[in-house]
Amino acid sequence: MTLLDLTASPRSASVTAGPSWDSQPLRYLDEHGAPVEGGLRPSAEILDPATLLRGYRALRFARAFDTEATNLVMQGRLAVYPSCRGQEACEVAAVQALRVEDWLLPTYRDSAALVLRGIPAVDALTLLRGTWHCGYDPKAWRTMPQCTPLATQGPHAVGLGLAAKLAGDPVVALCLFGDGSTSEGDFHEALNSAAVYQAPVVFLVQNNQYAISVPLDKQTHAAALADKAVGYGMPGVRVDGNDLIALGTVLDAAVRRAREGGGPTLVEAVTYRMQAHTNADDAARYRRSDEVDQWRRRDPIERLATYLTALGTLDAAVEGEIEEECAAYTARMREQFAEEPGYHPDEMFEHVYATPTPRLLEQRELVRAELGDATDAPGTGTEQSR
Amino acid sequence: MTATTAELPAANAPAKPATVTLAKAVNTALADAMAADERVVVFGEDVGALGGVFRVTDGLTARFGENRCFDTPLAEASILGTAIGMAVYGYRPVVEMQFDAFAYPALEQVVSHLAKMRNRTRGAVGAPVVVRIPYGGGIGGVEHHSDSSETYFAHTPGLHVLTPATVADAYSMLRQAIDSPDPVIFFEPKRLYWSKAALELPVSTGPIGTAAVRREGRDATLVCYGQSVPVCLAAAEQAAREGVELEVLDLRSLVPLDEEAIVRSVGHTRRAIVVHEAAGFAGFGAELAARIAEKCFYQLEAPVARVTGLDIPYPPPKYEHWYLPDADRVLDAVDRALAA
Ligand SMILES: Cc1ncc(C[n+]2csc(CCOP(=O)(O)OP(=O)(O)O)c2C)c(N)n1
Ligand SMILES: [Mg+2]
């Protein structure tokens, strides 16, 4: 197979034979970091060592951020944290496929994508810290607030894409989903509508095999989630979600296709959630540790490291530099989260409407009166969980 | 026959304002808003070539093109979600839900996203979307075509909930809704779509969040909105023949609620009857009755009464006349209030 060809409409599936997908997702590197024979043929741009090193740095950075956030939640600094450990290649590839003017639609699992876009960690983790807002200006970062009601971000991506198309702007929306979310009605409605409008949207499903405790085979009877694209009349691609080079190749093609007016694409990235659903979950109740061990050997970061080391692009010195960068970043995170910011109940009333209704002003007075002279309002609890 | 000079219109006399239906007033408001601001886009089910099942979007695609008024797939959550995305991008979407009960699939988008976008982004991003919903019964509709679903939305912080009852309000309030920086659920009383009145443009009937006294009276206040407004006016007309003067207060806006106007009216009539078509239990009238009790308790001469639809699924055409609050049911409540 040469460069991924998304211009051909959905690969045909014969009615009798069922889905046309091979069980093997598209790959460039095998599990040991060696190029797969007969695998994807990425562009020279993607295979450029400087590009690959940038990707590797981003992977390491995402892992460091995720590890620190996991520490912070265990220290009670965050209310809850859904880790993306094991899925970093998806986070990095999604962000790297976009230009600054493109839109990213993240879920609760995609905090790493937020910081990769450039949002300061302390802002990116505002919501998970337990406050009432997303912590950053979505328009400034072209990044929607992290979405928790499953799949409901899908139609927003369609709206952003359609808006760009109607305005004549070469802007793409990339929407992240989990595998479980593909069972939701909004997932279906979003993909169907995007295809009808030929909106410039890329739907990236991170198939990490679980929706909290429920494995994929209880979520769908389809052989592959990417197969669903056929029914919407858009290309569907199944790719190894732990192979940054393959992901970059597929997402670049899908984003380019969208930008050039070719319409939406569904990408299924096959990956694995290495941690429990969140810190509040106990994964031992529903999956075996040997399954987790098996996926540990497919780690996206080690895989690229092996390849880059073999190329001579990565050596101990570069590793050392990256290590230092990450350590400095996480040290800053720790400092920033050591202090709780002030919380004041007045804030709760400020942005419900552009101008507070008389009713809200009345209730604000009520809460103020309850507080009396106490200037320090009680902090928001950290006991809430999703 | 020769016309006398007196009968001839003077060359420069202002044209008499056209008499139009409420549906046409909504249509004109949409067209004027689209002409005034190219960010305004209209979409929904059958709103294009057909002009909507009630013809409210008639002619918009022909005049403004497919990019400004277009048909969507049958997917209400997607319609709402698409509108949210477009609003974030900078558009001013006005979407149509074909009937009251068919807005329910979109409820999650409305409650979890539309209503919360401004708050979730600490004011950085609003969601200026108008959701038009034809609502209410009395048109002989089969099941799922006659719901009064306003309370679901009024209960959701972050939304404005409006419902006009007059031709002028239909025009003026929709223009204001489209200009609003916040999302507006715009309930159109579908039984009044064919009611007619002169519409002189431009018209502005008072800001969002203000009620209107439709008839002054001193003996009791009928607090109402939407399709119940003409019912209350008919009741007041009948009562007047018996020497009872009822004040009719048309709320126009459920959120924000014009509590001042309610307090002013009830403070002076000392009796309040709250009227709406939706089921009474935990309905919007319960909120009104509670507010009146809280704010006017010492002026009240009688308990606040509620005249509402029954607490049953909205009934089919052969039964709906027993369900709908009519002037007689309103007057029975007035009698009880006056006897108290
Ligand atoms: C509409 C809705 N239903 C249920 C939940 C509760 N919930 C949160 S995450 C989750 C699992 C989602 O799984 P998946 O889509 O695979 O994403 P992942 O968490 O694996 O990234 C569930 C059920 C929710 N957030 N939204
Ligand atoms: Mg999952």
PDB file of N, CA and C in Angstrom, chain A residues 74-147:
ATOM      1  N   MET A  74      -3.800  11.780  43.593  1.00  0.00           N
ATOM      2  CA  MET A  74      -3.607  10.943  44.780  1.00  0.00           C
ATOM      3  C   MET A  74      -3.300  11.795  46.009  1.00  0.00           C
ATOM      4  N   GLN A  75      -2.729  12.980  45.752  1.00  0.00           N
ATOM      5  CA  GLN A  75      -2.470  13.903  46.867  1.00  0.00           C
ATOM      6  C   GLN A  75      -3.679  14.769  47.201  1.00  0.00           C
ATOM      7  N   GLY A  76      -4.768  14.542  46.491  1.00  0.00           N
ATOM      8  CA  GLY A  76      -5.972  15.321  46.769  1.00  0.00           C
ATOM      9  C   GLY A  76      -5.969  16.706  46.136  1.00  0.00           C
ATOM     10  N   ARG A  77      -5.039  16.950  45.205  1.00  0.00           N
ATOM     11  CA  ARG A  77      -4.983  18.260  44.551  1.00  0.00           C
ATOM     12  C   ARG A  77      -5.972  18.365  43.397  1.00  0.00           C
ATOM     13  N   LEU A  78      -6.376  17.234  42.858  1.00  0.00           N
ATOM     14  CA  LEU A  78      -7.403  17.216  41.816  1.00  0.00           C
ATOM     15  C   LEU A  78      -8.592  16.433  42.362  1.00  0.00           C
ATOM     16  N   ALA A  79      -9.762  16.767  41.872  1.00  0.00           N
ATOM     17  CA  ALA A  79     -10.968  16.066  42.336  1.00  0.00           C
ATOM     18  C   ALA A  79     -11.030  14.663  41.753  1.00  0.00           C
ATOM     19  N   VAL A  80     -10.590  14.551  40.512  1.00  0.00           N
ATOM     20  CA  VAL A  80     -10.618  13.264  39.818  1.00  0.00           C
ATOM     21  C   VAL A  80      -9.659  13.388  38.642  1.00  0.00           C
ATOM     22  N   TYR A  81      -9.072  12.258  38.219  1.00  0.00           N
ATOM     23  CA  TYR A  81      -8.239  12.320  37.015  1.00  0.00           C
ATOM     24  C   TYR A  81      -8.348  11.046  36.189  1.00  0.00           C
ATOM     25  N   PRO A  82      -8.851  11.183  34.975  1.00  0.00           N
ATOM     26  CA  PRO A  82      -8.864  10.054  34.044  1.00  0.00           C
ATOM     27  C   PRO A  82      -7.547  10.062  33.269  1.00  0.00           C
ATOM     28  N   SER A  83      -6.757   9.044  33.454  1.00  0.00           N
ATOM     29  CA  SER A  83      -5.421   9.006  32.856  1.00  0.00           C
ATOM     30  C   SER A  83      -5.467   8.571  31.384  1.00  0.00           C
ATOM     31  N   CYS A  84      -4.511   9.098  30.611  1.00  0.00           N
ATOM     32  CA  CYS A  84      -4.399   8.678  29.200  1.00  0.00           C
ATOM     33  C   CYS A  84      -3.160   7.822  29.001  1.00  0.00           C
ATOM     34  N   ARG A  85      -2.604   7.295  30.082  1.00  0.00           N
ATOM     35  CA  ARG A  85      -1.380   6.480  29.968  1.00  0.00           C
ATOM     36  C   ARG A  85      -1.618   5.325  28.999  1.00  0.00           C
ATOM     37  N   GLY A  86      -0.705   5.197  28.062  1.00  0.00           N
ATOM     38  CA  GLY A  86      -0.851   4.170  27.031  1.00  0.00           C
ATOM     39  C   GLY A  86      -1.475   4.717  25.755  1.00  0.00           C
ATOM     40  N   GLN A  87      -2.133   5.856  25.871  1.00  0.00           N
ATOM     41  CA  GLN A  87      -2.816   6.445  24.719  1.00  0.00           C
ATOM     42  C   GLN A  87      -2.120   7.723  24.242  1.00  0.00           C
ATOM     43  N   GLU A  88      -0.897   7.939  24.709  1.00  0.00           N
ATOM     44  CA  GLU A  88      -0.242   9.215  24.419  1.00  0.00           C
ATOM     45  C   GLU A  88      -0.054   9.461  22.929  1.00  0.00           C
ATOM     46  N   ALA A  89       0.139   8.382  22.164  1.00  0.00           N
ATOM     47  CA  ALA A  89       0.364   8.586  20.727  1.00  0.00           C
ATOM     48  C   ALA A  89      -0.878   9.215  20.079  1.00  0.00           C
ATOM     49  N   CYS A  90      -2.052   8.831  20.563  1.00  0.00           N
ATOM     50  CA  CYS A  90      -3.290   9.414  20.023  1.00  0.00           C
ATOM     51  C   CYS A  90      -3.368  10.901  20.380  1.00  0.00           C
ATOM     52  N   GLU A  91      -3.020  11.211  21.615  1.00  0.00           N
ATOM     53  CA  GLU A  91      -3.076  12.605  22.066  1.00  0.00           C
ATOM     54  C   GLU A  91      -2.131  13.470  21.223  1.00  0.00           C
ATOM     55  N   VAL A  92      -0.921  12.965  21.052  1.00  0.00           N
ATOM     56  CA  VAL A  92       0.089  13.722  20.312  1.00  0.00           C
ATOM     57  C   VAL A  92      -0.298  13.843  18.838  1.00  0.00           C
ATOM     58  N   ALA A  93      -0.703  12.732  18.250  1.00  0.00           N
ATOM     59  CA  ALA A  93      -1.011  12.750  16.817  1.00  0.00           C
ATOM     60  C   ALA A  93      -2.188  13.676  16.524  1.00  0.00           C
ATOM     61  N   ALA A  94      -3.186  13.664  17.403  1.00  0.00           N
ATOM     62  CA  ALA A  94      -4.359  14.518  17.192  1.00  0.00           C
ATOM     63  C   ALA A  94      -3.949  15.988  17.168  1.00  0.00           C
ATOM     64  N   VAL A  95      -3.127  16.367  18.127  1.00  0.00           N
ATOM     65  CA  VAL A  95      -2.727  17.777  18.221  1.00  0.00           C
ATOM     66  C   VAL A  95      -1.792  18.143  17.068  1.00  0.00           C
ATOM     67  N   GLN A  96      -0.862  17.230  16.743  1.00  0.00           N
ATOM     68  CA  GLN A  96       0.100  17.562  15.687  1.00  0.00           C
ATOM     69  C   GLN A  96      -0.533  17.604  14.304  1.00  0.00           C
ATOM     70  N   ALA A  97      -1.680  16.981  14.159  1.00  0.00           N
ATOM     71  CA  ALA A  97      -2.333  16.994  12.841  1.00  0.00           C
ATOM     72  C   ALA A  97      -3.007  18.339  12.566  1.00  0.00           C
ATOM     73  N   LEU A  98      -3.159  19.145  13.612  1.00  0.00           N
ATOM     74  CA  LEU A  98      -3.939  20.381  13.476  1.00  0.00           C
ATOM     75  C   LEU A  98      -3.062  21.622  13.366  1.00  0.00           C
ATOM     76  N   ARG A  99      -3.620  22.632  12.698  1.00  0.00           N
ATOM     77  CA  ARG A  99      -3.014  23.959  12.708  1.00  0.00           C
ATOM     78  C   ARG A  99      -3.630  24.751  13.853  1.00  0.00           C
ATOM     79  N   VAL A 100      -3.017  25.884  14.197  1.00  0.00           N
ATOM     80  CA  VAL A 100      -3.563  26.661  15.330  1.00  0.00           C
ATOM     81  C   VAL A 100      -5.002  27.087  15.089  1.00  0.00           C
ATOM     82  N   GLU A 101      -5.374  27.317  13.836  1.00  0.00           N
ATOM     83  CA  GLU A 101      -6.729  27.799  13.574  1.00  0.00           C
ATOM     84  C   GLU A 101      -7.771  26.671  13.533  1.00  0.00           C
ATOM     85  N   ASP A 102      -7.311  25.441  13.569  1.00  0.00           N
ATOM     86  CA  ASP A 102      -8.243  24.307  13.594  1.00  0.00           C
ATOM     87  C   ASP A 102      -8.827  24.129  14.990  1.00  0.00           C
ATOM     88  N   TRP A 103      -9.942  23.402  15.053  1.00  0.00           N
ATOM     89  CA  TRP A 103     -10.599  23.166  16.339  1.00  0.00           C
ATOM     90  C   TRP A 103     -10.349  21.749  16.832  1.00  0.00           C
ATOM     91  N   LEU A 104     -10.094  21.647  18.137  1.00  0.00           N
ATOM     92  CA  LEU A 104      -9.965  20.344  18.781  1.00  0.00           C
ATOM     93  C   LEU A 104     -11.126  20.185  19.759  1.00  0.00           C
ATOM     94  N   LEU A 105     -11.757  19.002  19.763  1.00  0.00           N
ATOM     95  CA  LEU A 105     -12.852  18.732  20.697  1.00  0.00           C
ATOM     96  C   LEU A 105     -12.462  17.555  21.590  1.00  0.00           C
ATOM     97  N   PRO A 106     -11.952  17.852  22.772  1.00  0.00           N
ATOM     98  CA  PRO A 106     -11.439  16.820  23.661  1.00  0.00           C
ATOM     99  C   PRO A 106     -12.492  16.280  24.624  1.00  0.00           C
ATOM    100  N   THR A 107     -12.223  15.092  25.169  1.00  0.00           N
ATOM    101  CA  THR A 107     -13.056  14.555  26.254  1.00  0.00           C
ATOM    102  C   THR A 107     -12.287  14.711  27.565  1.00  0.00           C
ATOM    103  N   TYR A 108     -12.919  14.258  28.631  1.00  0.00           N
ATOM    104  CA  TYR A 108     -12.287  14.251  29.951  1.00  0.00           C
ATOM    105  C   TYR A 108     -10.962  13.501  29.950  1.00  0.00           C
ATOM    106  N   ARG A 109     -10.770  12.547  29.014  1.00  0.00           N
ATOM    107  CA  ARG A 109      -9.555  11.730  29.009  1.00  0.00           C
ATOM    108  C   ARG A 109      -8.383  12.463  28.362  1.00  0.00           C
ATOM    109  N   ASP A 110      -8.669  13.593  27.723  1.00  0.00           N
ATOM    110  CA  ASP A 110      -7.676  14.201  26.846  1.00  0.00           C
ATOM    111  C   ASP A 110      -7.002  15.442  27.418  1.00  0.00           C
ATOM    112  N   SER A 111      -6.760  15.445  28.718  1.00  0.00           N
ATOM    113  CA  SER A 111      -6.064  16.595  29.316  1.00  0.00           C
ATOM    114  C   SER A 111      -4.685  16.777  28.690  1.00  0.00           C
ATOM    115  N   ALA A 112      -4.030  15.665  28.350  1.00  0.00           N
ATOM    116  CA  ALA A 112      -2.695  15.776  27.753  1.00  0.00           C
ATOM    117  C   ALA A 112      -2.763  16.538  26.431  1.00  0.00           C
ATOM    118  N   ALA A 113      -3.834  16.302  25.658  1.00  0.00           N
ATOM    119  CA  ALA A 113      -3.976  17.019  24.387  1.00  0.00           C
ATOM    120  C   ALA A 113      -4.083  18.522  24.634  1.00  0.00           C
ATOM    121  N   LEU A 114      -4.712  18.904  25.729  1.00  0.00           N
ATOM    122  CA  LEU A 114      -4.848  20.332  26.038  1.00  0.00           C
ATOM    123  C   LEU A 114      -3.480  20.968  26.249  1.00  0.00           C
ATOM    124  N   VAL A 115      -2.650  20.321  27.068  1.00  0.00           N
ATOM    125  CA  VAL A 115      -1.344  20.931  27.323  1.00  0.00           C
ATOM    126  C   VAL A 115      -0.458  20.840  26.081  1.00  0.00           C
ATOM    127  N   LEU A 116      -0.647  19.812  25.275  1.00  0.00           N
ATOM    128  CA  LEU A 116       0.106  19.738  24.025  1.00  0.00           C
ATOM    129  C   LEU A 116      -0.285  20.868  23.075  1.00  0.00           C
ATOM    130  N   ARG A 117      -1.525  21.318  23.175  1.00  0.00           N
ATOM    131  CA  ARG A 117      -1.947  22.459  22.353  1.00  0.00           C
ATOM    132  C   ARG A 117      -1.339  23.757  22.860  1.00  0.00           C
ATOM    133  N   GLY A 118      -0.833  23.713  24.078  1.00  0.00           N
ATOM    134  CA  GLY A 118      -0.184  24.902  24.613  1.00  0.00           C
ATOM    135  C   GLY A 118      -0.874  25.501  25.829  1.00  0.00           C
ATOM    136  N   ILE A 119      -1.990  24.925  26.216  1.00  0.00           N
ATOM    137  CA  ILE A 119      -2.719  25.448  27.371  1.00  0.00           C
ATOM    138  C   ILE A 119      -1.919  25.133  28.639  1.00  0.00           C
ATOM    139  N   PRO A 120      -1.659  26.134  29.485  1.00  0.00           N
ATOM    140  CA  PRO A 120      -0.910  25.857  30.706  1.00  0.00           C
ATOM    141  C   PRO A 120      -1.601  24.775  31.548  1.00  0.00           C
ATOM    142  N   ALA A 121      -0.805  23.909  32.160  1.00  0.00           N
ATOM    143  CA  ALA A 121      -1.353  22.768  32.906  1.00  0.00           C
ATOM    144  C   ALA A 121      -2.338  23.219  33.976  1.00  0.00           C
ATOM    145  N   VAL A 122      -2.006  24.317  34.629  1.00  0.00           N
ATOM    146  CA  VAL A 122      -2.845  24.753  35.738  1.00  0.00           C
ATOM    147  C   VAL A 122      -4.228  25.177  35.224  1.00  0.00           C
ATOM    148  N   ASP A 123      -4.284  25.671  33.993  1.00  0.00           N
ATOM    149  CA  ASP A 123      -5.577  26.007  33.387  1.00  0.00           C
ATOM    150  C   ASP A 123      -6.269  24.742  32.868  1.00  0.00           C
ATOM    151  N   ALA A 124      -5.489  23.899  32.208  1.00  0.00           N
ATOM    152  CA  ALA A 124      -6.053  22.690  31.604  1.00  0.00           C
ATOM    153  C   ALA A 124      -6.713  21.797  32.652  1.00  0.00           C
ATOM    154  N   LEU A 125      -6.167  21.803  33.863  1.00  0.00           N
ATOM    155  CA  LEU A 125      -6.697  20.908  34.897  1.00  0.00           C
ATOM    156  C   LEU A 125      -7.685  21.602  35.841  1.00  0.00           C
ATOM    157  N   THR A 126      -8.108  22.790  35.443  1.00  0.00           N
ATOM    158  CA  THR A 126      -9.030  23.550  36.297  1.00  0.00           C
ATOM    159  C   THR A 126     -10.301  22.774  36.609  1.00  0.00           C
ATOM    160  N   LEU A 127     -10.881  22.223  35.559  1.00  0.00           N
ATOM    161  CA  LEU A 127     -12.153  21.512  35.720  1.00  0.00           C
ATOM    162  C   LEU A 127     -11.979  20.307  36.653  1.00  0.00           C
ATOM    163  N   LEU A 128     -10.907  19.549  36.408  1.00  0.00           N
ATOM    164  CA  LEU A 128     -10.684  18.333  37.195  1.00  0.00           C
ATOM    165  C   LEU A 128     -10.238  18.670  38.615  1.00  0.00           C
ATOM    166  N   ARG A 129      -9.854  19.912  38.808  1.00  0.00           N
ATOM    167  CA  ARG A 129      -9.500  20.351  40.150  1.00  0.00           C
ATOM    168  C   ARG A 129     -10.766  20.533  40.982  1.00  0.00           C
ATOM    169  N   GLY A 130     -11.870  20.709  40.288  1.00  0.00           N
ATOM    170  CA  GLY A 130     -13.139  20.776  41.019  1.00  0.00           C
ATOM    171  C   GLY A 130     -13.814  22.125  40.976  1.00  0.00           C
ATOM    172  N   THR A 131     -13.565  22.891  39.923  1.00  0.00           N
ATOM    173  CA  THR A 131     -14.298  24.152  39.836  1.00  0.00           C
ATOM    174  C   THR A 131     -15.310  24.095  38.706  1.00  0.00           C
ATOM    175  N   TRP A 132     -15.991  25.228  38.475  1.00  0.00           N
ATOM    176  CA  TRP A 132     -17.182  25.194  37.648  1.00  0.00           C
ATOM    177  C   TRP A 132     -16.943  25.527  36.188  1.00  0.00           C
ATOM    178  N   HIS A 133     -15.706  25.818  35.820  1.00  0.00           N
ATOM    179  CA  HIS A 133     -15.464  26.188  34.416  1.00  0.00           C
ATOM    180  C   HIS A 133     -14.248  25.451  33.879  1.00  0.00           C
ATOM    181  N   CYS A 134     -14.081  25.534  32.547  1.00  0.00           N
ATOM    182  CA  CYS A 134     -13.063  24.699  31.909  1.00  0.00           C
ATOM    183  C   CYS A 134     -11.644  25.221  32.093  1.00  0.00           C
ATOM    184  N   GLY A 135     -11.499  26.465  32.503  1.00  0.00           N
ATOM    185  CA  GLY A 135     -10.163  26.944  32.836  1.00  0.00           C
ATOM    186  C   GLY A 135      -9.422  27.683  31.744  1.00  0.00           C
ATOM    187  N   TYR A 136      -9.957  27.645  30.519  1.00  0.00           N
ATOM    188  CA  TYR A 136      -9.268  28.349  29.425  1.00  0.00           C
ATOM    189  C   TYR A 136     -10.310  28.907  28.478  1.00  0.00           C
ATOM    190  N   ASP A 137      -9.876  29.836  27.627  1.00  0.00           N
ATOM    191  CA  ASP A 137     -10.791  30.437  26.662  1.00  0.00           C
ATOM    192  C   ASP A 137     -10.809  29.567  25.396  1.00  0.00           C
ATOM    193  N   PRO A 138     -11.908  28.869  25.170  1.00  0.00           N
ATOM    194  CA  PRO A 138     -11.948  27.950  24.025  1.00  0.00           C
ATOM    195  C   PRO A 138     -11.653  28.640  22.692  1.00  0.00           C
ATOM    196  N   LYS A 139     -12.045  29.897  22.560  1.00  0.00           N
ATOM    197  CA  LYS A 139     -11.813  30.574  21.278  1.00  0.00           C
ATOM    198  C   LYS A 139     -10.337  30.897  21.095  1.00  0.00           C
ATOM    199  N   ALA A 140      -9.686  31.289  22.185  1.00  0.00           N
ATOM    200  CA  ALA A 140      -8.275  31.628  22.081  1.00  0.00           C
ATOM    201  C   ALA A 140      -7.445  30.399  21.712  1.00  0.00           C
ATOM    202  N   TRP A 141      -7.824  29.245  22.247  1.00  0.00           N
ATOM    203  CA  TRP A 141      -7.044  28.036  22.010  1.00  0.00           C
ATOM    204  C   TRP A 141      -7.661  27.156  20.936  1.00  0.00           C
ATOM    205  N   ARG A 142      -8.775  27.596  20.393  1.00  0.00           N
ATOM    206  CA  ARG A 142      -9.484  26.771  19.405  1.00  0.00           C
ATOM    207  C   ARG A 142      -9.654  25.333  19.921  1.00  0.00           C
ATOM    208  N   THR A 143     -10.030  25.262  21.189  1.00  0.00           N
ATOM    209  CA  THR A 143     -10.183  23.975  21.858  1.00  0.00           C
ATOM    210  C   THR A 143     -11.435  24.059  22.721  1.00  0.00           C
ATOM    211  N   MET A 144     -12.391  23.224  22.430  1.00  0.00           N
ATOM    212  CA  MET A 144     -13.638  23.259  23.202  1.00  0.00           C
ATOM    213  C   MET A 144     -13.379  22.759  24.622  1.00  0.00           C
ATOM    214  N   PRO A 145     -14.282  23.099  25.545  1.00  0.00           N
ATOM    215  CA  PRO A 145     -14.137  22.556  26.897  1.00  0.00           C
ATOM    216  C   PRO A 145     -14.168  21.028  26.830  1.00  0.00           C
ATOM    217  N   GLN A 146     -13.454  20.389  27.734  1.00  0.00           N
ATOM    218  CA  GLN A 146     -13.477  18.923  27.768  1.00  0.00           C
ATOM    219  C   GLN A 146     -14.910  18.456  27.970  1.00  0.00           C
ATOM    220  N   CYS A 147     -15.294  17.470  27.180  1.00  0.00           N
ATOM    221  CA  CYS A 147     -16.697  17.053  27.206  1.00  0.00           C
ATOM    222  C   CYS A 147     -16.860  15.780  28.028  1.00  0.00           C
TER     223      CYS A 147
END
